Amino acid sequence: SFFHGVAFLFSSKKRYANLSIQTKQNWPSNPHTPLFAIAPSTVFKFTSHMDVTKALVMIKIVNNIATSLSALALGACASGLLFVANVSQYFTNIKIIKDIPYGESSIHRLDLYLPENTSSSAVLPVFVFLHGGRWTDGRKEQYAFFVMRLAEHGYLVAVPDYTKYPEVKFPVFVEDSAKAVAWVYDHIDTYGGDVENIFLAGHSCGAHMGALITTDAHYLNAYNKDRSVINAFIGLAGPYAFTPDESDLKDMFGPPSQYSQMQVPSFIDGHQPPMFLLHGAKNNIVFTENIEKVKDAANEKGGIVQSKIYSNFNHTNIIAEFTWLKSGQRVEQNEIITDMLQFMDKYKR
């Protein structure tokens, strides 16, 4: 059940090993009593040496989880689900440095995730992740659940925010993302990152932007960088070669004479960094023809473009399955992370 999952989350970290959540039979007999109205002493058992501040934080988090789940049950927005998905960041030894400026705008901020026990002399491979959200929505914090998995495997992860439509149109959000990649190359060594091993990745529209940065050299050239600063690119469920067919997308990427400039196959020239494109067979939002068009261009012009289709995933759960709520429930989840790690290992310098 969900609450057994919360209990497992708490007990999985040694520093919280003395916290437990009582089982349902210990709760009030009135089944209509909401969890967030139950006295904390009813929900938790504390040991005498537990820090009171930590205990209060835990109570607040669990109450927020319960409230979020209640909201979700009533059909509320996805913010509640994202809170639940990312609650594990409060119980991790991964160091998170938030809101580092990479540009002039207030949106030009990125978060860093440093693996546990990173020493001052560490030289870590770097994973830059561009989040999804249809170029209109999403925030860097919402993808902590995904990038923490990479930090757990020894990567220093950077997740930038970028300007979105309707505030800006194409190609500004791609330029923002390229600026973030350039900043990472120039500064990540001060945080223990290895500038010789920078991998770029993204999901959905983030995959689209990352693929453009990887293939269209002018984005990084604008910051005096070459595409070669990227060891390799990983895209999850990216719309690499689509043609806008909805009014806001037409406004975002138009006029039609400009569409080729937002389609990744236009820039495959045989000199782009290696690419690994992952996709869910049940994705009915972005279709596999996007991958096929990129591969066709690489077959003609050259370069490495690998792909893999996962039978049980759709557009969103290809990364949503990485939340602690789903941990261990799908073999393919472990397959995806293993495939990504093996691909990056192949192109480390």
Tab-separated table of C-alpha atoms in Angstrom:
chain	number	residue	atom	x	y	z
A	1	SER	CA	0.000	0.000	0.000
A	2	PHE	CA	0.987	3.639	-0.244
A	3	PHE	CA	1.614	4.059	3.476
A	4	HIS	CA	3.761	0.966	3.606
A	5	GLY	CA	5.709	2.678	0.820
A	6	VAL	CA	6.139	5.785	2.962
A	7	ALA	CA	7.240	3.643	5.882
A	8	PHE	CA	9.746	1.906	3.642
A	9	LEU	CA	11.044	5.254	2.434
A	10	PHE	CA	11.628	6.445	5.966
A	11	SER	CA	13.203	3.229	7.177
A	12	SER	CA	15.428	2.852	4.126
A	13	LYS	CA	17.797	5.561	5.362
A	14	LYS	CA	19.873	4.755	8.416
A	15	ARG	CA	19.426	8.136	9.994
A	16	TYR	CA	15.638	7.616	10.022
A	17	ALA	CA	15.727	3.967	10.956
A	18	ASN	CA	14.003	4.583	14.283
A	19	LEU	CA	10.903	6.135	12.768
A	20	SER	CA	7.887	3.957	12.038
A	21	ILE	CA	4.335	4.574	10.901
A	22	GLN	CA	1.597	2.762	12.731
A	23	THR	CA	-0.549	0.346	10.765
A	24	LYS	CA	-4.127	1.104	9.904
A	25	GLN	CA	-5.584	-0.851	12.815
A	26	ASN	CA	-4.036	1.715	15.194
A	27	TRP	CA	-5.801	4.613	13.548
A	28	PRO	CA	-9.063	6.196	14.789
A	29	SER	CA	-12.110	3.984	14.353
A	30	ASN	CA	-13.982	6.650	12.382
A	31	PRO	CA	-13.167	5.826	8.731
A	32	HIS	CA	-14.014	9.376	7.638
A	33	THR	CA	-11.264	10.966	9.742
A	34	PRO	CA	-8.772	12.474	7.253
A	35	LEU	CA	-5.128	11.609	7.823
A	36	PHE	CA	-4.086	15.242	8.111
A	37	ALA	CA	-6.570	15.669	10.993
A	38	ILE	CA	-5.064	12.818	13.004
A	39	ALA	CA	-2.839	13.874	15.867
A	40	PRO	CA	0.844	13.345	15.052
A	41	SER	CA	1.249	10.990	17.994
A	42	THR	CA	-1.321	8.705	16.387
A	43	VAL	CA	0.637	8.439	13.158
A	44	PHE	CA	4.192	8.338	14.405
A	45	LYS	CA	6.202	6.608	17.075
A	46	PHE	CA	9.394	8.421	17.979
A	47	THR	CA	12.475	7.282	19.815
A	48	SER	CA	13.739	9.509	22.584
A	49	HIS	CA	16.881	10.564	20.739
A	50	MET	CA	15.151	11.650	17.527
A	51	ASP	CA	15.568	15.326	16.750
A	52	VAL	CA	12.250	17.117	17.284
A	53	THR	CA	12.764	19.382	14.277
A	54	LYS	CA	13.246	16.399	11.985
A	55	ALA	CA	10.170	14.774	13.443
A	56	LEU	CA	8.062	17.857	12.736
A	57	VAL	CA	9.396	18.017	9.181
A	58	MET	CA	8.432	14.382	8.663
A	59	ILE	CA	4.949	14.999	9.986
A	60	LYS	CA	4.520	17.931	7.638
A	61	ILE	CA	5.723	15.917	4.654
A	62	VAL	CA	3.429	12.980	5.330
A	63	ASN	CA	0.495	15.316	5.889
A	64	ASN	CA	1.294	17.042	2.591
A	65	ILE	CA	1.455	13.662	0.877
A	66	ALA	CA	-1.954	12.752	2.255
A	67	THR	CA	-3.390	16.099	1.186
A	68	SER	CA	-1.867	15.686	-2.269
A	69	LEU	CA	-3.299	12.224	-2.658
A	70	SER	CA	-6.695	13.473	-1.556
A	71	ALA	CA	-6.494	16.227	-4.158
A	72	LEU	CA	-5.482	13.737	-6.822
A	73	ALA	CA	-8.389	11.493	-5.904
A	74	LEU	CA	-10.684	14.472	-6.506
A	75	GLY	CA	-9.116	15.131	-9.911
A	76	ALA	CA	-6.889	18.055	-8.969
A	77	CYS	CA	-3.867	19.133	-10.987
A	78	ALA	CA	-0.639	17.159	-11.289
A	79	SER	CA	1.258	19.253	-8.738
A	80	GLY	CA	0.106	16.955	-5.964
A	81	LEU	CA	1.437	13.915	-7.768
A	82	LEU	CA	4.753	15.647	-8.393
A	83	PHE	CA	5.068	16.450	-4.688
A	84	VAL	CA	4.560	12.790	-3.850
A	85	ALA	CA	6.986	11.694	-6.564
A	86	ASN	CA	9.718	14.000	-5.261
A	87	VAL	CA	9.317	13.477	-1.526
A	88	SER	CA	12.336	11.167	-1.518
A	89	GLN	CA	14.640	14.177	-1.917
A	90	TYR	CA	13.967	14.976	1.750
A	91	PHE	CA	15.422	11.610	2.763
A	92	THR	CA	18.560	11.335	0.694
A	93	ASN	CA	22.251	11.857	1.216
A	94	ILE	CA	22.512	13.363	-2.253
A	95	LYS	CA	23.528	17.018	-1.957
A	96	ILE	CA	21.205	19.370	-3.840
A	97	ILE	CA	22.387	22.896	-4.685
A	98	LYS	CA	19.454	24.938	-5.931
A	99	ASP	CA	18.986	27.983	-8.137
A	100	ILE	CA	22.512	28.585	-9.411
A	101	PRO	CA	22.415	31.387	-12.014
A	102	TYR	CA	23.600	30.462	-15.507
A	103	GLY	CA	22.329	33.638	-17.203
A	104	GLU	CA	20.866	37.062	-16.674
A	105	SER	CA	17.144	36.274	-16.472
A	106	SER	CA	15.470	35.161	-13.253
A	107	ILE	CA	14.467	31.925	-15.031
A	108	HIS	CA	18.103	31.190	-15.882
A	109	ARG	CA	18.707	28.997	-12.860
A	110	LEU	CA	19.817	25.407	-12.497
A	111	ASP	CA	19.956	22.817	-9.718
A	112	LEU	CA	22.889	20.494	-9.105
A	113	TYR	CA	22.644	16.992	-7.621
A	114	LEU	CA	25.916	15.701	-6.192
A	115	PRO	CA	26.355	12.005	-5.376
A	116	GLU	CA	26.589	10.941	-1.759
A	117	ASN	CA	30.005	11.388	-0.127
A	118	THR	CA	31.397	13.499	-2.977
A	119	SER	CA	34.880	14.571	-1.915
A	120	SER	CA	36.520	17.893	-2.701
A	121	SER	CA	38.919	16.077	-5.021
A	122	ALA	CA	36.220	14.171	-6.914
A	123	VAL	CA	36.049	14.268	-10.709
A	124	LEU	CA	32.563	13.099	-11.658
A	125	PRO	CA	30.889	12.491	-15.021
A	126	VAL	CA	28.178	15.093	-15.678
A	127	PHE	CA	24.553	14.551	-16.730
A	128	VAL	CA	22.634	17.631	-17.944
A	129	PHE	CA	18.889	17.031	-18.063
A	130	LEU	CA	16.348	19.221	-19.889
A	131	HIS	CA	12.861	18.753	-18.504
A	132	GLY	CA	9.667	18.359	-20.513
A	133	GLY	CA	6.423	20.319	-20.490
A	134	ARG	CA	5.486	21.037	-24.133
A	135	TRP	CA	7.710	24.158	-24.166
A	136	THR	CA	5.031	25.865	-22.017
A	137	ASP	CA	5.100	24.221	-18.587
A	138	GLY	CA	7.259	22.403	-16.068
A	139	ARG	CA	9.977	23.337	-13.604
A	140	LYS	CA	13.376	21.868	-12.891
A	141	GLU	CA	12.389	20.800	-9.363
A	142	GLN	CA	9.647	18.528	-10.662
A	143	TYR	CA	12.153	16.064	-12.097
A	144	ALA	CA	14.222	15.480	-8.967
A	145	PHE	CA	12.858	11.927	-8.708
A	146	PHE	CA	14.394	11.072	-12.094
A	147	VAL	CA	17.770	12.786	-11.924
A	148	MET	CA	18.434	11.526	-8.399
A	149	ARG	CA	18.646	8.048	-9.910
A	150	LEU	CA	21.588	9.233	-12.015
A	151	ALA	CA	23.230	10.858	-8.986
A	152	GLU	CA	22.879	7.558	-7.161
A	153	HIS	CA	24.982	6.037	-9.937
A	154	GLY	CA	27.805	8.553	-9.521
A	155	TYR	CA	26.815	11.336	-11.916
A	156	LEU	CA	26.857	15.017	-11.057
A	157	VAL	CA	23.495	16.121	-12.458
A	158	ALA	CA	22.526	19.602	-13.646
A	159	VAL	CA	18.877	20.500	-14.309
A	160	PRO	CA	18.214	23.979	-15.744
A	161	ASP	CA	15.010	25.944	-16.123
A	162	TYR	CA	14.425	27.817	-19.377
A	163	THR	CA	12.080	30.474	-20.738
A	164	LYS	CA	8.785	29.122	-22.073
A	165	TYR	CA	5.996	29.988	-24.453
A	166	PRO	CA	4.064	32.314	-24.594
A	167	GLU	CA	6.693	34.540	-23.021
A	168	VAL	CA	9.058	33.559	-25.826
A	169	LYS	CA	8.910	31.601	-29.066
A	170	PHE	CA	11.287	29.230	-30.816
A	171	PRO	CA	14.274	29.234	-30.738
A	172	VAL	CA	14.668	31.148	-27.458
A	173	PHE	CA	14.026	28.150	-25.174
A	174	VAL	CA	16.633	26.150	-27.111
A	175	GLU	CA	19.084	29.033	-26.809
A	176	ASP	CA	18.471	29.141	-23.048
A	177	SER	CA	19.189	25.426	-22.791
A	178	ALA	CA	22.381	25.802	-24.833
A	179	LYS	CA	23.432	28.629	-22.522
A	180	ALA	CA	22.985	26.257	-19.577
A	181	VAL	CA	25.113	23.583	-21.263
A	182	ALA	CA	27.821	26.180	-21.940
A	183	TRP	CA	27.708	27.288	-18.300
A	184	VAL	CA	28.096	23.693	-17.168
A	185	TYR	CA	31.175	23.281	-19.358
A	186	ASP	CA	32.722	26.498	-18.009
A	187	HIS	CA	31.916	26.023	-14.312
A	188	ILE	CA	31.098	22.432	-13.395
A	189	ASP	CA	34.689	21.600	-12.480
A	190	THR	CA	34.365	23.829	-9.408
A	191	TYR	CA	31.675	21.422	-8.145
A	192	GLY	CA	33.658	18.278	-8.899
A	193	GLY	CA	32.393	17.701	-12.444
A	194	ASP	CA	34.541	16.393	-15.281
A	195	VAL	CA	34.322	18.666	-18.338
A	196	GLU	CA	35.669	15.819	-20.449
A	197	ASN	CA	32.586	13.755	-19.666
A	198	ILE	CA	29.399	15.774	-20.141
A	199	PHE	CA	26.256	13.961	-21.273
A	200	LEU	CA	23.125	15.776	-22.388
A	201	ALA	CA	19.638	14.300	-21.993
A	202	GLY	CA	16.010	15.337	-22.007
A	203	HIS	CA	12.435	14.134	-21.900
A	204	SER	CA	9.677	15.128	-24.339
A	205	CYS	CA	10.241	18.755	-25.411
A	206	GLY	CA	13.465	18.650	-23.384
A	207	ALA	CA	14.616	15.788	-25.605
A	208	HIS	CA	13.700	17.850	-28.666
A	209	MET	CA	15.771	20.803	-27.453
A	210	GLY	CA	18.666	18.617	-26.377
A	211	ALA	CA	18.727	16.911	-29.763
A	212	LEU	CA	18.810	20.291	-31.516
A	213	ILE	CA	21.723	21.426	-29.348
A	214	THR	CA	23.496	18.164	-30.149
A	215	THR	CA	22.976	18.410	-33.916
A	216	ASP	CA	22.675	22.119	-34.803
A	217	ALA	CA	26.163	23.460	-34.128
A	218	HIS	CA	25.142	27.117	-34.057
A	219	TYR	CA	23.489	26.852	-30.626
A	220	LEU	CA	26.720	26.108	-28.787
A	221	ASN	CA	28.829	28.136	-31.214
A	222	ALA	CA	26.949	31.193	-29.929
A	223	TYR	CA	28.712	30.598	-26.603
A	224	ASN	CA	32.075	29.781	-28.173
A	225	LYS	CA	31.570	26.053	-27.703
A	226	ASP	CA	31.629	23.161	-30.119
A	227	ARG	CA	29.207	20.228	-30.163
A	228	SER	CA	32.121	18.063	-29.089
A	229	VAL	CA	31.754	19.331	-25.502
A	230	ILE	CA	28.832	16.863	-25.394
A	231	ASN	CA	30.073	13.285	-25.178
A	232	ALA	CA	26.686	11.874	-26.168
A	233	PHE	CA	22.963	12.611	-26.058
A	234	ILE	CA	20.070	10.588	-24.595
A	235	GLY	CA	16.511	11.437	-25.571
A	236	LEU	CA	13.369	10.042	-23.961
A	237	ALA	CA	10.114	10.349	-25.926
A	238	GLY	CA	11.278	13.309	-27.985
A	239	PRO	CA	9.311	14.920	-30.873
A	240	TYR	CA	12.443	15.328	-32.979
A	241	ALA	CA	10.862	15.661	-36.409
A	242	PHE	CA	7.253	16.725	-35.936
A	243	THR	CA	5.387	19.405	-37.877
A	244	PRO	CA	3.286	21.769	-35.727
A	245	ASP	CA	-0.416	21.034	-36.135
A	246	GLU	CA	-2.027	22.927	-33.248
A	247	SER	CA	-2.593	26.671	-33.098
A	248	ASP	CA	-0.233	27.399	-30.212
A	249	LEU	CA	2.498	25.191	-31.705
A	250	LYS	CA	2.132	26.933	-35.065
A	251	ASP	CA	2.514	30.274	-33.310
A	252	MET	CA	5.398	28.945	-31.225
A	253	PHE	CA	7.456	27.561	-34.130
A	254	GLY	CA	6.104	29.417	-37.162
A	255	PRO	CA	6.027	30.595	-39.795
A	256	PRO	CA	5.965	27.310	-41.750
A	257	SER	CA	9.056	28.376	-43.700
A	258	GLN	CA	10.953	28.060	-40.408
A	259	TYR	CA	9.747	24.547	-39.517
A	260	SER	CA	12.863	22.867	-40.892
A	261	GLN	CA	14.898	24.796	-38.330
A	262	MET	CA	13.103	23.053	-35.464
A	263	GLN	CA	13.376	19.544	-36.930
A	264	VAL	CA	16.411	17.568	-35.811
A	265	PRO	CA	16.951	15.578	-39.061
A	266	SER	CA	17.729	18.885	-40.811
A	267	PHE	CA	21.017	19.074	-38.908
A	268	ILE	CA	22.277	15.498	-38.956
A	269	ASP	CA	25.617	15.851	-40.756
A	270	GLY	CA	27.675	12.896	-39.550
A	271	HIS	CA	29.647	14.988	-37.070
A	272	GLN	CA	27.073	15.181	-34.284
A	273	PRO	CA	27.797	13.412	-30.957
A	274	PRO	CA	26.386	9.887	-30.557
A	275	MET	CA	22.657	9.767	-29.837
A	276	PHE	CA	20.511	7.222	-27.980
A	277	LEU	CA	16.757	7.671	-28.482
A	278	LEU	CA	14.428	5.850	-26.069
A	279	HIS	CA	10.703	5.526	-26.624
A	280	GLY	CA	7.641	3.774	-25.216
A	281	ALA	CA	5.623	1.560	-27.535
A	282	LYS	CA	2.416	2.822	-25.888
A	283	ASN	CA	3.246	6.488	-26.520
A	284	ASN	CA	0.223	7.986	-28.303
A	285	ILE	CA	1.422	11.581	-27.978
A	286	VAL	CA	4.787	11.436	-29.725
A	287	PHE	CA	5.146	8.748	-32.386
A	288	THR	CA	8.108	6.540	-33.265
A	289	GLU	CA	8.364	8.108	-36.722
A	290	ASN	CA	10.280	10.914	-34.992
A	291	ILE	CA	13.044	8.433	-34.195
A	292	GLU	CA	12.897	6.809	-37.625
A	293	LYS	CA	13.408	10.155	-39.389
A	294	VAL	CA	16.489	10.901	-37.255
A	295	LYS	CA	17.886	7.424	-37.955
A	296	ASP	CA	17.175	7.763	-41.682
A	297	ALA	CA	19.109	11.033	-41.750
A	298	ALA	CA	22.029	9.417	-39.908
A	299	ASN	CA	22.007	6.477	-42.317
A	300	GLU	CA	22.372	8.982	-45.146
A	301	LYS	CA	24.771	11.509	-43.604
A	302	GLY	CA	26.583	9.421	-40.983
A	303	GLY	CA	26.943	9.401	-37.228
A	304	ILE	CA	25.740	7.140	-34.426
A	305	VAL	CA	22.017	7.085	-33.672
A	306	GLN	CA	20.855	4.183	-31.527
A	307	SER	CA	17.276	3.632	-30.472
A	308	LYS	CA	15.242	1.316	-28.294
A	309	ILE	CA	11.495	0.861	-27.892
A	310	TYR	CA	10.168	-0.297	-24.486
A	311	SER	CA	6.959	-2.270	-24.760
A	312	ASN	CA	5.215	-1.255	-21.518
A	313	PHE	CA	5.793	2.489	-21.485
A	314	ASN	CA	3.957	5.530	-22.811
A	315	HIS	CA	4.937	9.188	-23.092
A	316	THR	CA	4.977	10.008	-19.386
A	317	ASN	CA	5.633	6.816	-17.486
A	318	ILE	CA	8.872	6.220	-19.333
A	319	ILE	CA	10.307	8.467	-16.627
A	320	ALA	CA	7.470	8.455	-14.063
A	321	GLU	CA	8.308	4.830	-13.292
A	322	PHE	CA	11.526	6.053	-11.683
A	323	THR	CA	9.679	7.478	-8.695
A	324	TRP	CA	10.085	5.748	-5.335
A	325	LEU	CA	6.364	4.917	-5.503
A	326	LYS	CA	7.097	2.612	-8.439
A	327	SER	CA	10.548	1.438	-7.416
A	328	GLY	CA	11.113	-2.213	-8.145
A	329	GLN	CA	7.715	-2.785	-9.729
A	330	ARG	CA	8.859	-3.042	-13.334
A	331	VAL	CA	11.746	-4.896	-14.885
A	332	GLU	CA	11.852	-2.386	-17.758
A	333	GLN	CA	12.483	0.458	-15.323
A	334	ASN	CA	15.799	-1.114	-14.361
A	335	GLU	CA	16.387	-1.913	-18.022
A	336	ILE	CA	16.107	1.756	-18.989
A	337	ILE	CA	18.540	2.995	-16.366
A	338	THR	CA	20.929	0.151	-17.210
A	339	ASP	CA	20.729	0.951	-20.925
A	340	MET	CA	21.401	4.629	-20.261
A	341	LEU	CA	24.392	3.897	-18.023
A	342	GLN	CA	25.881	1.407	-20.463
A	343	PHE	CA	25.468	3.851	-23.342
A	344	MET	CA	27.224	6.628	-21.413
A	345	ASP	CA	29.993	4.292	-20.254
A	346	LYS	CA	30.712	3.541	-23.916
A	347	TYR	CA	31.352	7.227	-24.676
A	348	LYS	CA	33.268	8.324	-21.607
A	349	ARG	CA	36.649	9.814	-22.395
